[in-house]
Amino acid sequence: MLDIKLERAAALKTKPAVGQPLGFGHLFTDHMFVMNYTEGKGWHDPRIVPFSNLSLSPAAMVFHYGQEMFEGLKAYRSADGHTYLFRRDMNAKRAIQSNDRLCIPRIPPEDFVQAVRTLVAVERDWVPSDPGTSLYIRPFVIATDDFLGVAPSKTYLFLIILSPSGAYYESGLAPVGIWIEDDYVRAVRGGMGFAKTGGNYAASLAAQVKAHDSGFSQVLWLDGVERKYIEEVGAMNIFFKIDGKIVTPMLNGSILPGVTRDSVLHLCRHWGLPVEERRIAVDELISAQESGSLEEVFGTGTAAVISPVGKLRWKDRVMMIGDGTIGPVSQKIYDTITGIQWGTLEDPFGWRVTVD
Ligand code: COI
């Protein structure tokens, strides 16, 4: 159990007014969690302090070799004023996988959860209550040794910052156009694709800019070896409804094991829908679209929850999906997951945990 010290901010910021559009990731709360790691001593000095800039050496290793990891989860305000977290144990477990891949010392899952929970409890008045809003929680670890050699750092900082946020994509649940990328790849097996680390997102930017410049919202990534099999969409996992079946790429080492992905699989199985986790070739999508059996396509992630796809571009072909509105299964999944998160629906799976 961490002994977390609390230093309260002398002056508090003005919180967003009810009804004020929040956007995503622009606003930050009054406090943050910080804990140091030093080789030989382990993780130490857990504390909640006023949100402020960091002072780091320009030689800090994170700036040069990207030794860092992050997580993303949310706190939700229910109509009766409770604050909930959703499946935070999964984020704590995934953090271990990311840390191991990046040679960052592990944070015990119970300490990760305690740190998140304690900071959210301190900042509970920042959890927004407007429909569709939540408090986005961003835990992350950075390598802080001032050393330009390529080696694991001997010192780290674990921080958690909080951002009251609305929808991740301005388009919300309106289906978007997706560019199937045939040149750049996001990750390869044996690389870092399954880990939540900045490098994977940096690697995605050039293709995202290319897709935007061509009038598409996001990139659909193919595998880095055969460039044939579907992996992810933008920064999200991807699902297809093909001929009544819910199909998603199986986890293969280059795909992020999303918490929302896992929740969608659970829900669909609970509803008795046929579910397949397997390789999906781009050719299969083309045939399914041509035969009319590609019924729905959607991305899943913590930030946006569900992001419906209305159009897929592959080389000189543009494939339309559905009628330009969110599909019925995508909508049902969105309503159920957010209903559990916001406390308006029963939670038969024990995913929702009260903070206060
Ligand atoms: C998510 O969907 O939660 C993501 O991982 C996107 C995040 C990088 C903002």
Coordinates of C-alpha atoms and ligand atoms in Angstrom, one line a residue:
M1 CA 0.0 0.0 0.0
L2 CA 1.5 3.4 -1.0
D3 CA 1.8 6.1 1.5
I4 CA 0.7 9.0 -0.8
K5 CA 1.5 12.5 0.5
L6 CA -0.9 15.3 -0.5
E7 CA 0.3 18.8 -1.2
R8 CA -2.8 20.9 -2.1
A9 CA -2.6 23.7 -4.7
A10 CA -2.7 27.1 -3.1
A11 CA -5.2 28.4 -5.7
L12 CA -7.7 26.3 -7.7
K13 CA -8.4 26.8 -11.4
T14 CA -11.9 27.7 -12.6
K15 CA -13.7 24.5 -13.6
P16 CA -15.5 24.4 -17.0
A17 CA -19.1 25.5 -16.7
V18 CA -22.0 22.9 -17.2
G19 CA -22.7 22.8 -20.9
Q20 CA -19.3 24.2 -21.9
P21 CA -17.8 22.1 -24.8
L22 CA -14.7 20.4 -23.4
G23 CA -13.0 18.9 -26.5
F24 CA -10.5 16.2 -25.7
G25 CA -7.3 16.5 -23.7
H26 CA -7.0 20.3 -23.6
L27 CA -7.9 21.1 -19.9
F28 CA -6.0 19.7 -16.9
T29 CA -7.1 19.6 -13.3
D30 CA -5.4 21.2 -10.2
H31 CA -3.2 18.2 -9.1
M32 CA -1.1 15.4 -10.5
F33 CA 0.3 12.2 -9.0
V34 CA 4.1 11.7 -9.1
M35 CA 6.3 8.8 -7.9
N36 CA 10.1 8.4 -8.5
Y37 CA 12.0 5.3 -9.3
T38 CA 15.7 4.9 -8.5
E39 CA 17.7 1.8 -9.2
G40 CA 18.5 0.0 -5.9
K41 CA 15.6 1.8 -4.1
G42 CA 12.6 1.0 -6.3
W43 CA 9.5 3.2 -6.6
H44 CA 9.4 5.8 -3.9
D45 CA 8.0 9.1 -2.7
P46 CA 4.4 8.7 -4.0
R47 CA 2.7 12.1 -3.8
I48 CA -0.1 14.3 -5.2
V49 CA 1.1 17.8 -5.9
P50 CA -0.2 20.9 -7.8
F51 CA -0.2 20.3 -11.6
S52 CA 2.9 22.0 -12.9
N53 CA 5.6 21.9 -15.5
L54 CA 8.4 19.3 -15.0
S55 CA 12.0 20.3 -14.6
L56 CA 14.2 17.7 -16.5
S57 CA 17.7 17.7 -17.9
P58 CA 17.7 18.2 -21.7
A59 CA 19.7 15.0 -21.7
A60 CA 16.9 13.0 -20.0
M61 CA 16.7 9.7 -21.9
V62 CA 13.0 10.0 -22.7
F63 CA 13.7 12.9 -25.0
H64 CA 16.2 11.0 -27.1
Y65 CA 15.3 7.3 -27.2
G66 CA 11.6 7.4 -26.3
Q67 CA 11.8 5.2 -23.3
E68 CA 8.3 5.8 -22.0
M69 CA 4.9 4.2 -21.6
F70 CA 1.4 5.5 -21.0
E71 CA -2.1 4.3 -20.2
G72 CA -5.6 5.8 -20.8
L73 CA -8.8 5.3 -18.7
K74 CA -11.6 7.4 -17.6
A75 CA -13.7 8.4 -14.5
Y76 CA -17.4 8.9 -15.0
R77 CA -20.0 10.9 -13.0
S78 CA -23.4 9.2 -12.5
A79 CA -26.7 11.1 -12.3
D80 CA -26.7 10.5 -8.5
G81 CA -23.3 12.1 -8.1
H82 CA -21.1 9.0 -7.8
T83 CA -17.7 8.8 -9.5
Y84 CA -16.9 5.5 -11.2
L85 CA -13.9 3.9 -12.8
F86 CA -14.2 1.2 -15.5
R87 CA -12.1 -2.0 -15.5
R88 CA -9.0 -0.1 -14.1
D89 CA -7.4 -3.5 -13.2
M90 CA -7.0 -4.1 -17.0
N91 CA -5.1 -0.9 -17.4
A92 CA -2.9 -1.8 -14.5
K93 CA -2.1 -5.2 -16.0
R94 CA -1.5 -3.9 -19.5
A95 CA 0.9 -1.3 -18.0
I96 CA 3.0 -4.2 -16.8
Q97 CA 3.2 -5.6 -20.3
S98 CA 4.2 -2.1 -21.7
N99 CA 6.8 -1.6 -18.9
D100 CA 8.4 -5.0 -19.6
R101 CA 8.6 -4.3 -23.3
L102 CA 10.2 -0.9 -22.7
C103 CA 12.6 -2.2 -19.9
I104 CA 10.8 0.1 -17.4
P105 CA 10.5 -1.2 -13.9
R106 CA 7.0 -2.7 -13.2
I107 CA 4.5 -0.8 -11.1
P108 CA 2.6 -3.2 -8.9
P109 CA -1.0 -3.3 -10.2
E110 CA -2.4 -2.5 -6.7
D111 CA -0.2 0.6 -6.5
F112 CA -1.2 1.7 -10.0
V113 CA -4.9 1.4 -9.0
Q114 CA -4.4 3.1 -5.7
A115 CA -2.6 6.0 -7.3
V116 CA -5.4 6.5 -9.9
R117 CA -8.2 6.1 -7.4
T118 CA -6.6 8.5 -4.9
L119 CA -5.9 11.2 -7.4
V120 CA -9.4 10.9 -8.9
A121 CA -10.9 11.2 -5.4
V122 CA -8.9 14.3 -4.7
E123 CA -10.1 15.8 -8.0
R124 CA -13.6 14.4 -7.9
D125 CA -15.2 17.9 -8.5
W126 CA -13.5 17.9 -11.9
V127 CA -15.4 14.8 -13.1
P128 CA -17.8 16.5 -15.6
S129 CA -21.5 15.6 -15.6
D130 CA -22.7 16.6 -19.1
P131 CA -23.9 13.7 -21.3
G132 CA -20.9 12.2 -23.2
T133 CA -18.3 13.7 -20.9
S134 CA -15.8 12.0 -18.5
L135 CA -12.5 12.7 -16.8
Y136 CA -9.7 11.2 -18.9
I137 CA -6.9 9.7 -16.8
R138 CA -3.4 9.6 -18.3
P139 CA -0.9 7.6 -16.3
F140 CA 2.6 7.6 -17.8
V141 CA 6.2 6.7 -17.1
I142 CA 9.3 8.5 -18.5
A143 CA 13.0 7.7 -18.3
T144 CA 14.9 10.5 -16.6
D145 CA 18.6 9.7 -16.5
D146 CA 20.7 12.4 -18.1
F147 CA 22.7 10.2 -20.3
L148 CA 23.0 9.9 -24.1
G149 CA 24.0 6.2 -24.2
V150 CA 21.4 3.8 -25.5
A151 CA 20.5 1.7 -22.4
P152 CA 17.6 1.4 -19.9
S153 CA 17.5 4.4 -17.6
K154 CA 18.2 3.9 -13.9
T155 CA 15.7 6.6 -12.9
Y156 CA 12.1 7.2 -13.9
L157 CA 9.0 9.3 -13.0
F158 CA 5.5 7.8 -12.9
L159 CA 2.9 10.5 -13.3
I160 CA -0.8 10.7 -13.6
I161 CA -2.6 13.7 -15.0
L162 CA -6.4 14.2 -15.5
S163 CA -8.3 16.0 -18.2
P164 CA -12.0 16.7 -18.2
S165 CA -13.0 15.7 -21.8
G166 CA -15.9 15.3 -24.2
A167 CA -15.9 13.2 -27.4
Y168 CA -12.5 12.3 -28.8
Y169 CA -13.5 12.8 -32.4
E170 CA -15.5 15.9 -33.3
S171 CA -17.6 13.6 -35.7
G172 CA -18.8 11.7 -32.6
L173 CA -20.9 8.7 -33.8
A174 CA -21.2 9.9 -37.4
P175 CA -19.4 7.3 -39.6
V176 CA -16.0 8.4 -40.9
G177 CA -14.0 7.6 -44.0
I178 CA -10.9 5.4 -43.6
W179 CA -7.8 5.1 -45.7
I180 CA -6.4 1.6 -45.9
E181 CA -2.7 2.3 -45.8
D182 CA -0.6 0.3 -48.3
D183 CA 2.8 1.9 -47.7
Y184 CA 3.5 2.8 -44.0
V185 CA 3.0 0.3 -41.3
R186 CA 2.3 0.9 -37.6
A187 CA 4.0 -2.0 -36.0
V188 CA 5.4 -5.5 -36.6
R189 CA 5.4 -8.6 -34.6
G190 CA 8.4 -8.6 -32.3
G191 CA 8.2 -4.8 -32.2
M192 CA 6.2 -2.7 -29.7
G193 CA 2.7 -2.8 -31.3
F194 CA 1.1 -4.5 -28.2
A195 CA 2.6 -1.9 -25.8
K196 CA 1.2 1.5 -25.1
T197 CA 4.2 3.6 -25.8
G198 CA 4.7 7.0 -27.6
G199 CA 6.8 5.5 -30.4
N200 CA 3.8 3.6 -31.8
Y201 CA 1.8 6.9 -32.0
A202 CA 4.8 8.8 -33.5
A203 CA 5.1 6.1 -36.1
S204 CA 1.4 6.6 -37.1
L205 CA 1.6 10.3 -37.8
A206 CA 2.9 10.4 -41.4
A207 CA 0.2 8.0 -42.6
Q208 CA -2.5 10.0 -40.7
V209 CA -1.4 13.2 -42.3
K210 CA -1.4 11.5 -45.7
A211 CA -5.0 10.2 -45.0
H212 CA -6.2 13.6 -43.9
D213 CA -4.6 15.3 -46.9
S214 CA -6.6 12.8 -49.1
G215 CA -9.9 13.6 -47.3
F216 CA -10.0 10.6 -45.0
S217 CA -10.3 10.7 -41.2
Q218 CA -8.1 7.8 -40.1
V219 CA -5.8 5.1 -41.3
L220 CA -6.6 1.4 -41.4
W221 CA -3.3 -0.4 -40.7
L222 CA -2.3 -3.6 -42.4
D223 CA 0.3 -6.1 -41.0
G224 CA 3.9 -5.2 -41.5
V225 CA 5.0 -8.4 -43.0
E226 CA 2.6 -9.5 -45.7
R227 CA 0.7 -6.2 -45.8
K228 CA -2.4 -8.1 -46.3
Y229 CA -4.1 -8.6 -42.9
I230 CA -6.0 -5.9 -41.0
E231 CA -4.5 -4.8 -37.7
E232 CA -5.9 -1.5 -36.2
V233 CA -7.7 1.7 -37.2
G234 CA -6.1 5.0 -36.2
A235 CA -5.3 4.6 -32.5
M236 CA -8.1 2.1 -32.0
N237 CA -8.9 -1.6 -32.4
I238 CA -11.2 -2.5 -35.4
F239 CA -14.3 -4.7 -35.6
F240 CA -16.4 -5.9 -38.6
K241 CA -19.8 -7.3 -38.8
I242 CA -19.7 -9.8 -41.7
D243 CA -22.7 -11.9 -42.5
G244 CA -24.0 -11.6 -39.0
K245 CA -20.7 -12.4 -37.3
I246 CA -18.6 -10.0 -35.2
V247 CA -15.1 -10.3 -36.4
T248 CA -11.9 -8.7 -35.1
P249 CA -8.2 -9.3 -35.7
M250 CA -6.8 -11.7 -33.2
L251 CA -4.1 -10.4 -30.9
N252 CA -0.8 -11.2 -32.5
G253 CA 1.9 -9.1 -30.8
S254 CA 1.6 -6.1 -33.1
I255 CA -2.0 -5.2 -32.0
L256 CA -2.8 -3.3 -28.8
P257 CA -5.0 -5.4 -26.4
G258 CA -7.6 -2.7 -25.9
V259 CA -9.8 -2.6 -22.8
T260 CA -12.8 -1.6 -25.0
R261 CA -11.9 -4.3 -27.5
D262 CA -12.1 -6.9 -24.7
S263 CA -15.4 -5.3 -23.4
V264 CA -17.0 -5.5 -26.9
L265 CA -16.0 -9.2 -27.2
H266 CA -17.5 -9.9 -23.8
L267 CA -20.7 -8.1 -24.6
C268 CA -21.2 -9.8 -28.0
R269 CA -20.6 -13.2 -26.5
H270 CA -23.0 -12.4 -23.6
W271 CA -25.6 -11.5 -26.2
G272 CA -25.1 -14.7 -28.1
L273 CA -23.7 -13.1 -31.2
P274 CA -21.2 -15.2 -33.1
V275 CA -17.7 -13.8 -32.5
E276 CA -14.4 -14.5 -34.3
E277 CA -10.9 -13.4 -33.4
R278 CA -8.8 -14.3 -36.4
R279 CA -6.8 -12.9 -39.3
I280 CA -8.8 -10.8 -41.7
A281 CA -7.3 -10.2 -45.1
V282 CA -8.1 -7.0 -47.0
D283 CA -9.3 -9.1 -49.9
E284 CA -11.9 -10.7 -47.6
L285 CA -13.3 -7.2 -46.9
I286 CA -13.5 -6.4 -50.5
S287 CA -15.4 -9.6 -51.3
A288 CA -17.7 -9.1 -48.3
Q289 CA -18.4 -5.5 -49.4
E290 CA -19.1 -6.6 -53.0
S291 CA -21.5 -9.3 -51.9
G292 CA -23.3 -7.0 -49.5
S293 CA -22.3 -9.0 -46.4
L294 CA -20.0 -6.3 -44.9
E295 CA -22.7 -5.0 -42.6
E296 CA -20.9 -2.8 -40.1
V297 CA -17.4 -1.5 -39.3
F298 CA -16.3 0.3 -36.2
G299 CA -13.2 1.2 -34.2
T300 CA -13.1 0.7 -30.4
G301 CA -11.0 2.6 -27.8
T302 CA -11.2 4.2 -24.4
A303 CA -11.1 7.7 -25.8
A304 CA -13.9 7.5 -28.4
V305 CA -15.5 4.2 -27.2
I306 CA -17.0 3.4 -30.6
S307 CA -16.1 5.1 -33.9
P308 CA -18.2 3.9 -36.8
V309 CA -16.7 3.6 -40.3
G310 CA -18.8 4.6 -43.3
K311 CA -16.3 4.3 -46.1
L312 CA -13.1 2.4 -46.7
R313 CA -10.6 3.4 -49.4
W314 CA -8.2 0.7 -50.8
K315 CA -6.0 1.8 -53.7
D316 CA -8.4 3.2 -56.4
R317 CA -11.5 1.6 -54.8
V318 CA -13.9 3.3 -52.3
M319 CA -16.2 0.9 -50.5
M320 CA -19.3 2.3 -48.8
I321 CA -20.5 0.6 -45.6
G322 CA -24.1 0.9 -44.4
D323 CA -26.4 3.9 -45.1
G324 CA -24.2 6.7 -43.7
T325 CA -25.5 6.2 -40.1
I326 CA -24.2 4.1 -37.3
G327 CA -25.1 0.5 -37.6
P328 CA -27.5 -1.1 -35.1
V329 CA -25.0 -3.4 -33.4
S330 CA -22.4 -0.6 -33.2
Q331 CA -25.1 1.6 -31.6
K332 CA -26.1 -1.1 -29.1
I333 CA -22.5 -1.7 -28.1
Y334 CA -22.0 2.0 -27.6
D335 CA -25.2 2.5 -25.6
T336 CA -24.4 -0.5 -23.4
I337 CA -20.8 0.3 -22.6
T338 CA -21.4 3.9 -21.9
G339 CA -24.6 3.0 -20.0
I340 CA -22.4 0.8 -17.7
Q341 CA -19.8 3.5 -17.5
W342 CA -22.2 6.3 -16.6
G343 CA -24.2 4.2 -14.2
T344 CA -27.5 4.2 -16.2
L345 CA -27.4 0.5 -16.9
E346 CA -26.9 -2.6 -14.7
D347 CA -23.3 -3.9 -14.7
P348 CA -23.6 -7.7 -14.8
F349 CA -19.8 -8.0 -15.3
G350 CA -18.5 -6.0 -12.3
W351 CA -16.7 -3.6 -14.6
R352 CA -17.8 -0.4 -12.7
V353 CA -16.1 0.5 -9.4
T354 CA -17.1 3.5 -7.2
V355 CA -14.3 5.9 -6.3
D356 CA -16.2 7.7 -3.5
Ligands
COI1 C1 -7.9 5.4 -27.0 O1 -8.7 5.1 -27.9 O2 -8.2 5.4 -25.9 C2 -6.5 5.7 -27.4 O3 -5.6 5.0 -27.2 C3 -6.3 7.0 -28.0 C4 -5.4 7.9 -27.2 C5 -4.0 7.8 -27.7 C6 -6.0 9.2 -27.1

